[in-house]
PDB file of C-alpha atoms in Angstrom:
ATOM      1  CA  UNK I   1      37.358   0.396 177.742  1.00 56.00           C
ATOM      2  CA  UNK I   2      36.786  -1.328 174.582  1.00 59.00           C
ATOM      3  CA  UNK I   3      34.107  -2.463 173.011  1.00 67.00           C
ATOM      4  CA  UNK I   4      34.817  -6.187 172.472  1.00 67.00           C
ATOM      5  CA  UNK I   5      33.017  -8.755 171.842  1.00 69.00           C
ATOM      6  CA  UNK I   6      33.493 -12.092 173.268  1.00 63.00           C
ATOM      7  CA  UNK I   7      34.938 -14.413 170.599  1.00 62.00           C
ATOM      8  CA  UNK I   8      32.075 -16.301 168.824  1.00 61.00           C
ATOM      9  CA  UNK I   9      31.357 -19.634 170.754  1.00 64.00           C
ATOM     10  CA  UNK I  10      31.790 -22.728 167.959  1.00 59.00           C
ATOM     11  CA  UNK I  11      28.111 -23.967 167.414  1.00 60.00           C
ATOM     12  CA  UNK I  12      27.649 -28.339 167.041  1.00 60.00           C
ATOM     13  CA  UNK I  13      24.825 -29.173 165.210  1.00 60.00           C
ATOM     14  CA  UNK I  14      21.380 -28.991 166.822  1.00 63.00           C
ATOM     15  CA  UNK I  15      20.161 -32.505 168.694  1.00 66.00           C
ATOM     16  CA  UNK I  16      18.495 -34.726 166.246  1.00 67.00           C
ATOM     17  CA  UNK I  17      14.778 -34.956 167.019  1.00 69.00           C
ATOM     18  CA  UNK I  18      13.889 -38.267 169.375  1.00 72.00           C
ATOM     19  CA  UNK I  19      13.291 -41.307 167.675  1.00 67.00           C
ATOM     20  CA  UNK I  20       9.279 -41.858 167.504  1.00 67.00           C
ATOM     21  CA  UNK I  21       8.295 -44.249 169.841  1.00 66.00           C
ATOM     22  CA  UNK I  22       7.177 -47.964 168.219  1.00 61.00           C
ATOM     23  CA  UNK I  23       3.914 -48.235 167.255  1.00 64.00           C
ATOM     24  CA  UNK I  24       3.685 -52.311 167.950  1.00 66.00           C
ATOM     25  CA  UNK I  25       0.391 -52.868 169.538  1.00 76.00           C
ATOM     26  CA  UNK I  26       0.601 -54.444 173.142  1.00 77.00           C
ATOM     27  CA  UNK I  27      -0.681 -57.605 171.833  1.00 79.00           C
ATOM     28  CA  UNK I  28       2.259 -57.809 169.084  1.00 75.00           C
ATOM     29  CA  UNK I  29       4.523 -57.500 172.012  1.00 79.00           C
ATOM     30  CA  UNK I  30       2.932 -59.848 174.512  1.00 77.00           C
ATOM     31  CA  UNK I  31       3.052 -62.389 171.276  1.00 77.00           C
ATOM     32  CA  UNK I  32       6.841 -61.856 170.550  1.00 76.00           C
ATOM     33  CA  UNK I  33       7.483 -62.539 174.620  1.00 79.00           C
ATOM     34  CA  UNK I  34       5.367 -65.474 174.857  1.00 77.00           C
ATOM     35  CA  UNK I  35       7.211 -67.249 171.267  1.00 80.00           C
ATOM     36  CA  UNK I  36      11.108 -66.018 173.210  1.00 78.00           C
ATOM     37  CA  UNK I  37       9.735 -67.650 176.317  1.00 77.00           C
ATOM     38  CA  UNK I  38       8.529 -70.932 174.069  1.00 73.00           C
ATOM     39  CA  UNK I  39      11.718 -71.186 171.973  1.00 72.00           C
ATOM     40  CA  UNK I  40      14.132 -70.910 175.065  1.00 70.00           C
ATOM     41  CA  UNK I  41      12.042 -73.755 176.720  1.00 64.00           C
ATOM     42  CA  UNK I  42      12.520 -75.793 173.722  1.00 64.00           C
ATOM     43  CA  UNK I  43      15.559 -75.372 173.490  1.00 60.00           C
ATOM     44  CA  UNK I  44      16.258 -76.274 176.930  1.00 59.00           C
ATOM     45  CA  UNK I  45      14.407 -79.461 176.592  1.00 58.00           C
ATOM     46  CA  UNK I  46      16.285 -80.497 173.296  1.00 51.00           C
ATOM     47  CA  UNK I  47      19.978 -79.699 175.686  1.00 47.00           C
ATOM     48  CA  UNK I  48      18.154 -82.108 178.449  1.00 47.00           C
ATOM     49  CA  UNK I  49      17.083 -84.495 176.216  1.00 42.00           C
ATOM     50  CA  UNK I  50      20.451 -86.136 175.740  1.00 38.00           C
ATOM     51  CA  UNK I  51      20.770 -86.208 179.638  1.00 39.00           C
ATOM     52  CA  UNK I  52      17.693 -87.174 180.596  1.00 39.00           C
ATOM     53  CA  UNK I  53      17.912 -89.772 177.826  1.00 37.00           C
ATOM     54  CA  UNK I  54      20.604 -91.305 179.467  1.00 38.00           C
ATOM     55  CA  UNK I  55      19.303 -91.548 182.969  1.00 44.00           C
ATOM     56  CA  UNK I  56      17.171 -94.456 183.999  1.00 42.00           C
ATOM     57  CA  UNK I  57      13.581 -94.042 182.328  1.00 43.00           C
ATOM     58  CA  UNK I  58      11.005 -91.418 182.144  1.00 66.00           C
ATOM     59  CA  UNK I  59       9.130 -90.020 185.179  1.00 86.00           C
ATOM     60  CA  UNK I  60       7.705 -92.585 187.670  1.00 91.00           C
ATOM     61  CA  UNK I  61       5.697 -91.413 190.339  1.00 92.00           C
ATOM     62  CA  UNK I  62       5.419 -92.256 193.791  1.00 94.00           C
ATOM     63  CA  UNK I  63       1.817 -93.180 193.554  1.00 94.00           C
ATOM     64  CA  UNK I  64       3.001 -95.352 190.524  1.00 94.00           C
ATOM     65  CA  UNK I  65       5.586 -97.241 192.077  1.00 95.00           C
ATOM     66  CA  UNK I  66       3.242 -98.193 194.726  1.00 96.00           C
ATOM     67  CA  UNK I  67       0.641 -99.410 192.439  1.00 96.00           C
ATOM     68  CA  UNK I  68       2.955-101.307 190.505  1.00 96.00           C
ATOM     69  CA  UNK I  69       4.877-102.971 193.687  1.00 97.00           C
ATOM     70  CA  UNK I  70       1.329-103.843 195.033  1.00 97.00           C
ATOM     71  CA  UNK I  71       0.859-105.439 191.798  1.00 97.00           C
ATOM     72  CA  UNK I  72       3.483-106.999 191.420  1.00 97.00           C
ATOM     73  CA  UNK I  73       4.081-108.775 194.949  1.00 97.00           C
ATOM     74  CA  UNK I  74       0.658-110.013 194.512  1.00 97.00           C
ATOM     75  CA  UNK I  75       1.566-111.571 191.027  1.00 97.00           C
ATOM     76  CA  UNK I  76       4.325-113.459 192.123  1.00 97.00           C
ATOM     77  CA  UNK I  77       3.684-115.086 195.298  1.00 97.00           C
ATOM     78  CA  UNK I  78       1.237-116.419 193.494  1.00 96.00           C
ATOM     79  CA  UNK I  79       2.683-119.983 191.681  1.00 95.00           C
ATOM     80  CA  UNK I  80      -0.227-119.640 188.653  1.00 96.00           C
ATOM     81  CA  UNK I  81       1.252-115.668 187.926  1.00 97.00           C
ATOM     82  CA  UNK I  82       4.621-115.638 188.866  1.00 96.00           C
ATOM     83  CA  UNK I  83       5.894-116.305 185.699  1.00 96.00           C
ATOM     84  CA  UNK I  84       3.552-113.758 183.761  1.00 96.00           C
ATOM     85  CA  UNK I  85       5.231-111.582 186.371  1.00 96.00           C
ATOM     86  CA  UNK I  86       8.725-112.760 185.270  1.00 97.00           C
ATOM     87  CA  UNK I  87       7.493-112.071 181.809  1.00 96.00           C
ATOM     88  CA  UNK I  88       6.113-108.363 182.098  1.00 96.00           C
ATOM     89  CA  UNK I  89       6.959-106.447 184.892  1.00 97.00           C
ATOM     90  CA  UNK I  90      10.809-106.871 185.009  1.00 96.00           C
ATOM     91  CA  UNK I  91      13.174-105.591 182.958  1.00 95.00           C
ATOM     92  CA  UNK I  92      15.818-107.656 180.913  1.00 95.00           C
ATOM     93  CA  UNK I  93      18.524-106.154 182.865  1.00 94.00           C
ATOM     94  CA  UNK I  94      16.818-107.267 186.017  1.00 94.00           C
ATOM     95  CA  UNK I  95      15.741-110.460 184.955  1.00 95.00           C
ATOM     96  CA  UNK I  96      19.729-111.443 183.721  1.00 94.00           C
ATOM     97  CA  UNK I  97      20.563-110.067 187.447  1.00 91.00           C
ATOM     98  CA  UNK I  98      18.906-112.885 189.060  1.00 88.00           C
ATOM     99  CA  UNK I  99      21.096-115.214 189.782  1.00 87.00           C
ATOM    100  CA  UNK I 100      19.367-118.788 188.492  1.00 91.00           C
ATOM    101  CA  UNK I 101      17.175-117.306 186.241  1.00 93.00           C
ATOM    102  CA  UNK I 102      13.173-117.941 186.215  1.00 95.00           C
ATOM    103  CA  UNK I 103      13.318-120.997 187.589  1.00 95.00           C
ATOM    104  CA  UNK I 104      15.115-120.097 191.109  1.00 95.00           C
ATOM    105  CA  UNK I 105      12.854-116.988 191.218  1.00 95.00           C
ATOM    106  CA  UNK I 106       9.699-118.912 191.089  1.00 95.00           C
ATOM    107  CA  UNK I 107      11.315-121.289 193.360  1.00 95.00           C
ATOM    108  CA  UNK I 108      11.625-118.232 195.851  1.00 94.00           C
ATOM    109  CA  UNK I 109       8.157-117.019 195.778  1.00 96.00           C
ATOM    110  CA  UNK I 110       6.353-120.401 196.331  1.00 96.00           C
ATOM    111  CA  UNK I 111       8.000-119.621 199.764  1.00 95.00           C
ATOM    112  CA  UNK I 112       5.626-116.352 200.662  1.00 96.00           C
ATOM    113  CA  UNK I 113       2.103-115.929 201.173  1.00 97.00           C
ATOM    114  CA  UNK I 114       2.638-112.265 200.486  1.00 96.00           C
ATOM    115  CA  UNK I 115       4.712-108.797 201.487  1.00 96.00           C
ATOM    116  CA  UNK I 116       3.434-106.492 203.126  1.00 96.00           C
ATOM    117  CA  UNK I 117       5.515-102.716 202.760  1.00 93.00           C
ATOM    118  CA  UNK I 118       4.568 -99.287 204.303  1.00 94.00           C
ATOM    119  CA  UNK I 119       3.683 -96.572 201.750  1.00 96.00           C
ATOM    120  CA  UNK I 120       7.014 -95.893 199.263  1.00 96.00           C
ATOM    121  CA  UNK I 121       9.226 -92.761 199.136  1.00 96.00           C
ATOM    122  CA  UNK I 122      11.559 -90.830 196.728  1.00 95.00           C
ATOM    123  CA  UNK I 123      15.103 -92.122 197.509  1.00 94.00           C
ATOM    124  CA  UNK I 124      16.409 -90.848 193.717  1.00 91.00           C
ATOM    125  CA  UNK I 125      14.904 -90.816 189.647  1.00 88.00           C
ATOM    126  CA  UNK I 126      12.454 -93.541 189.873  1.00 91.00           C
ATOM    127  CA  UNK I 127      13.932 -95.050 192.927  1.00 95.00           C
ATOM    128  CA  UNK I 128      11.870 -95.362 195.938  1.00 96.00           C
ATOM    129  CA  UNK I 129      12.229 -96.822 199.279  1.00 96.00           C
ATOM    130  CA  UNK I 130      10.030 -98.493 202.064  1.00 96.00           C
ATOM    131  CA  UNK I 131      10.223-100.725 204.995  1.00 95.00           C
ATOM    132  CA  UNK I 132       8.546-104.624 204.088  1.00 94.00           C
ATOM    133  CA  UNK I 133       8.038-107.925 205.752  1.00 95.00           C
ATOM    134  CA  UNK I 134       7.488-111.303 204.147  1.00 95.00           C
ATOM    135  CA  UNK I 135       4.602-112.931 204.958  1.00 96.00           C
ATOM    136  CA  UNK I 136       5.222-117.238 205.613  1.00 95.00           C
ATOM    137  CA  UNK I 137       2.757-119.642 204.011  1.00 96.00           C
ATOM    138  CA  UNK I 138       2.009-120.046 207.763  1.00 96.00           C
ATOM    139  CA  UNK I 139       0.888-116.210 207.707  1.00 95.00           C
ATOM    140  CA  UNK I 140       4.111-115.502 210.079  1.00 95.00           C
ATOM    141  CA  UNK I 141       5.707-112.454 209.149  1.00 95.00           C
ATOM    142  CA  UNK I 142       9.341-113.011 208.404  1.00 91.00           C
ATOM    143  CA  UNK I 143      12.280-111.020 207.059  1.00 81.00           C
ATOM    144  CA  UNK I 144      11.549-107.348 208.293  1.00 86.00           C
ATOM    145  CA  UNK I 145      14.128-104.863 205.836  1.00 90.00           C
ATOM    146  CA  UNK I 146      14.430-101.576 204.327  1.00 94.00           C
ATOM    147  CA  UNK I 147      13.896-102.183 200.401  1.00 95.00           C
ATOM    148  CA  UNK I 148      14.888 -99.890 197.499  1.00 96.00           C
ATOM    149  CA  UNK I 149      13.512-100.556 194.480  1.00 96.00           C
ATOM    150  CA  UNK I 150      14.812 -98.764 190.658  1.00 95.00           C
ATOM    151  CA  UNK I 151      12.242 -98.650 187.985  1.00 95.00           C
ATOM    152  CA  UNK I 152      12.238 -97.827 184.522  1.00 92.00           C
ATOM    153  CA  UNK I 153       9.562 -96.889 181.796  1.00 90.00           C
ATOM    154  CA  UNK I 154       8.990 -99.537 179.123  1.00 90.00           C
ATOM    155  CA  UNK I 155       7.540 -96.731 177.029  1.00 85.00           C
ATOM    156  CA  UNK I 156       9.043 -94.347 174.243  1.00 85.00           C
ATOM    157  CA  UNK I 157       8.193 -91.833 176.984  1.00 75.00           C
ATOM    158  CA  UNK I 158      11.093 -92.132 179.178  1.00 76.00           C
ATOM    159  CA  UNK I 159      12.967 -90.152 176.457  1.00 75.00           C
ATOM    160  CA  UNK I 160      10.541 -87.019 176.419  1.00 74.00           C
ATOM    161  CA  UNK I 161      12.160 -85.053 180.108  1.00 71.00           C
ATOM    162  CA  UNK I 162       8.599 -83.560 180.553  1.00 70.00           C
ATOM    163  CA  UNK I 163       6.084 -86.659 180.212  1.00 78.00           C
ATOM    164  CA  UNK I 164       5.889 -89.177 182.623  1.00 83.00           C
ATOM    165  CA  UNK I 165       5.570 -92.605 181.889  1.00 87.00           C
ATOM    166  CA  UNK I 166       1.987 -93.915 181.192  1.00 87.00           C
ATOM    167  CA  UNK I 167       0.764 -96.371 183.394  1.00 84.00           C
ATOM    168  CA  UNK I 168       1.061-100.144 182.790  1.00 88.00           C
ATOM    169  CA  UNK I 169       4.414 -99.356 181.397  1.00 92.00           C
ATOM    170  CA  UNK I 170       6.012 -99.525 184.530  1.00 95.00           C
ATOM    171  CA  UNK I 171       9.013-102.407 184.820  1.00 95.00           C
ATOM    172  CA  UNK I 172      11.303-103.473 187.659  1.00 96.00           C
ATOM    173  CA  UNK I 173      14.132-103.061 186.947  1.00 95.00           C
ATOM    174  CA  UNK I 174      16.330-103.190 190.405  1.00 94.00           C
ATOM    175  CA  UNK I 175      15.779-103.976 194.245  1.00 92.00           C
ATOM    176  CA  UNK I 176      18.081-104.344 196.806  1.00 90.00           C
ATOM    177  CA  UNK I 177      18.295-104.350 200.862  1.00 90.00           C
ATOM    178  CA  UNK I 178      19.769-100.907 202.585  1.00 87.00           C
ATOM    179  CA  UNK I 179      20.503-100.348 206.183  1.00 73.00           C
ATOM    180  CA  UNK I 180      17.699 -98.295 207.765  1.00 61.00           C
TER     181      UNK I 180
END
C-alpha cells in the first residue's frame, strides 16, 4: 500500500466578515418612512390634480347639497329673491341653459308656493338625486318627479382633489327630470 496523500483540495478565500448592521436609530427610520409615505401622496395628488381639475367642481357633500337646494327653492319662489337667486346660486352655464333667460325663469316661479323634496342622495361627483313635488299658490301639491341636480364649487377649491368646497360657495349648475 502506499502512502499517498490525497491531492491538496484548492482553498477560495475565507468569507468576508458580515456587514455591521446600521446603526440608524428607530426614530431616523420611522422619519425616512413617514417623508416616502408623504412624497408618494403628493405625488399622487399632483397626477390627480389634472383629472380632478377637469371634472365638475370640488367636493360637495350630501349635507351641502341639501342645504343649498333648501335654500335655494325658498329664494326663488319667492318674487322679491328670485332674481338674487338668478344672480348667485346658478352657474353661468346653467343660467345660458335656460331657455328665455331671467325673465321666463322668474316667470316660472311666481307659479309655486314652494317644493317640497325628500332628503338628497349621491347619484355621481356632486350630483345628487331626490323625489320633489311643487307646491300651487293654492297649497296643492302638483308635479310629483324624480330630480337630479349637478353642482359645482364657485371656489378655487374645486381644483385641490382633497378639500371640499367651503360652504356658501355652492352653485347650481344642472337639474333635470329622470325616470324613477
Amino acid at each position: 500500500m502506499s502512502n499517498a496523500q490525497p491531492p491538496p483540495q484548492h482553498q477560495f478565500p475565507p468569507q468576508p466578515p458580515p456587514a455591521p448592521s446600521p446603526t440608524h436609530s428607530r426614530f431616523v427610520k420611522v422619519v425616512v418612512t413617514v417623508l416616502g409615505l408623504l412624497a408618494a401622496a403628493l405625488v399622487t395628488q399632483l397626477v390627480n390634480l389634472e383629472t380632478h381639475a377637469v371634472q365638475v367642481g370640488g367636493g360637495v357633500s350630501r349635507i351641502q347639497a341639501q342645504q343649498f337646494l333648501e335654500r335655494y327653492y325658498t329664494a326663488v319662489v319667492n318674487p322679491s329673491t328670485a332674481k338674487t337667486a338668478w344672480q348667485t346660486m346658478l352657474t353661468p352655464e346653467a343660467q345660458n341653459g335656460l331657455a328665455g333667460g331671467r325673465p321666463k325663469f322668474e316667470s316660472f316661479w311666481k307659479e309655486w308656493s314652494k317644493v317640497e323634496f325628500n332628503p338628497v342622495q349621491p347619484d355621481g361627483e356632486n350630483t345628487f338625486k331626490s323625489e320633489m313635488t311643487y307646491v300651487d299658490l293654492k297649497g296643492r301639491p302638483q308635479s310629483w318627479r324624480q330630480q337630479v341636480w349637478t353642482f359645482e364649487c364657485g371656489s378655487p377649491a374645486k381644483y385641490v382633489p382633497f378639500l371640499s368646497c367651503p360652504d356658501g360657495k355652492v352653485l347650481l349648475k344642472d337639474t333635470y327630470v329622470t325616470s324613477p
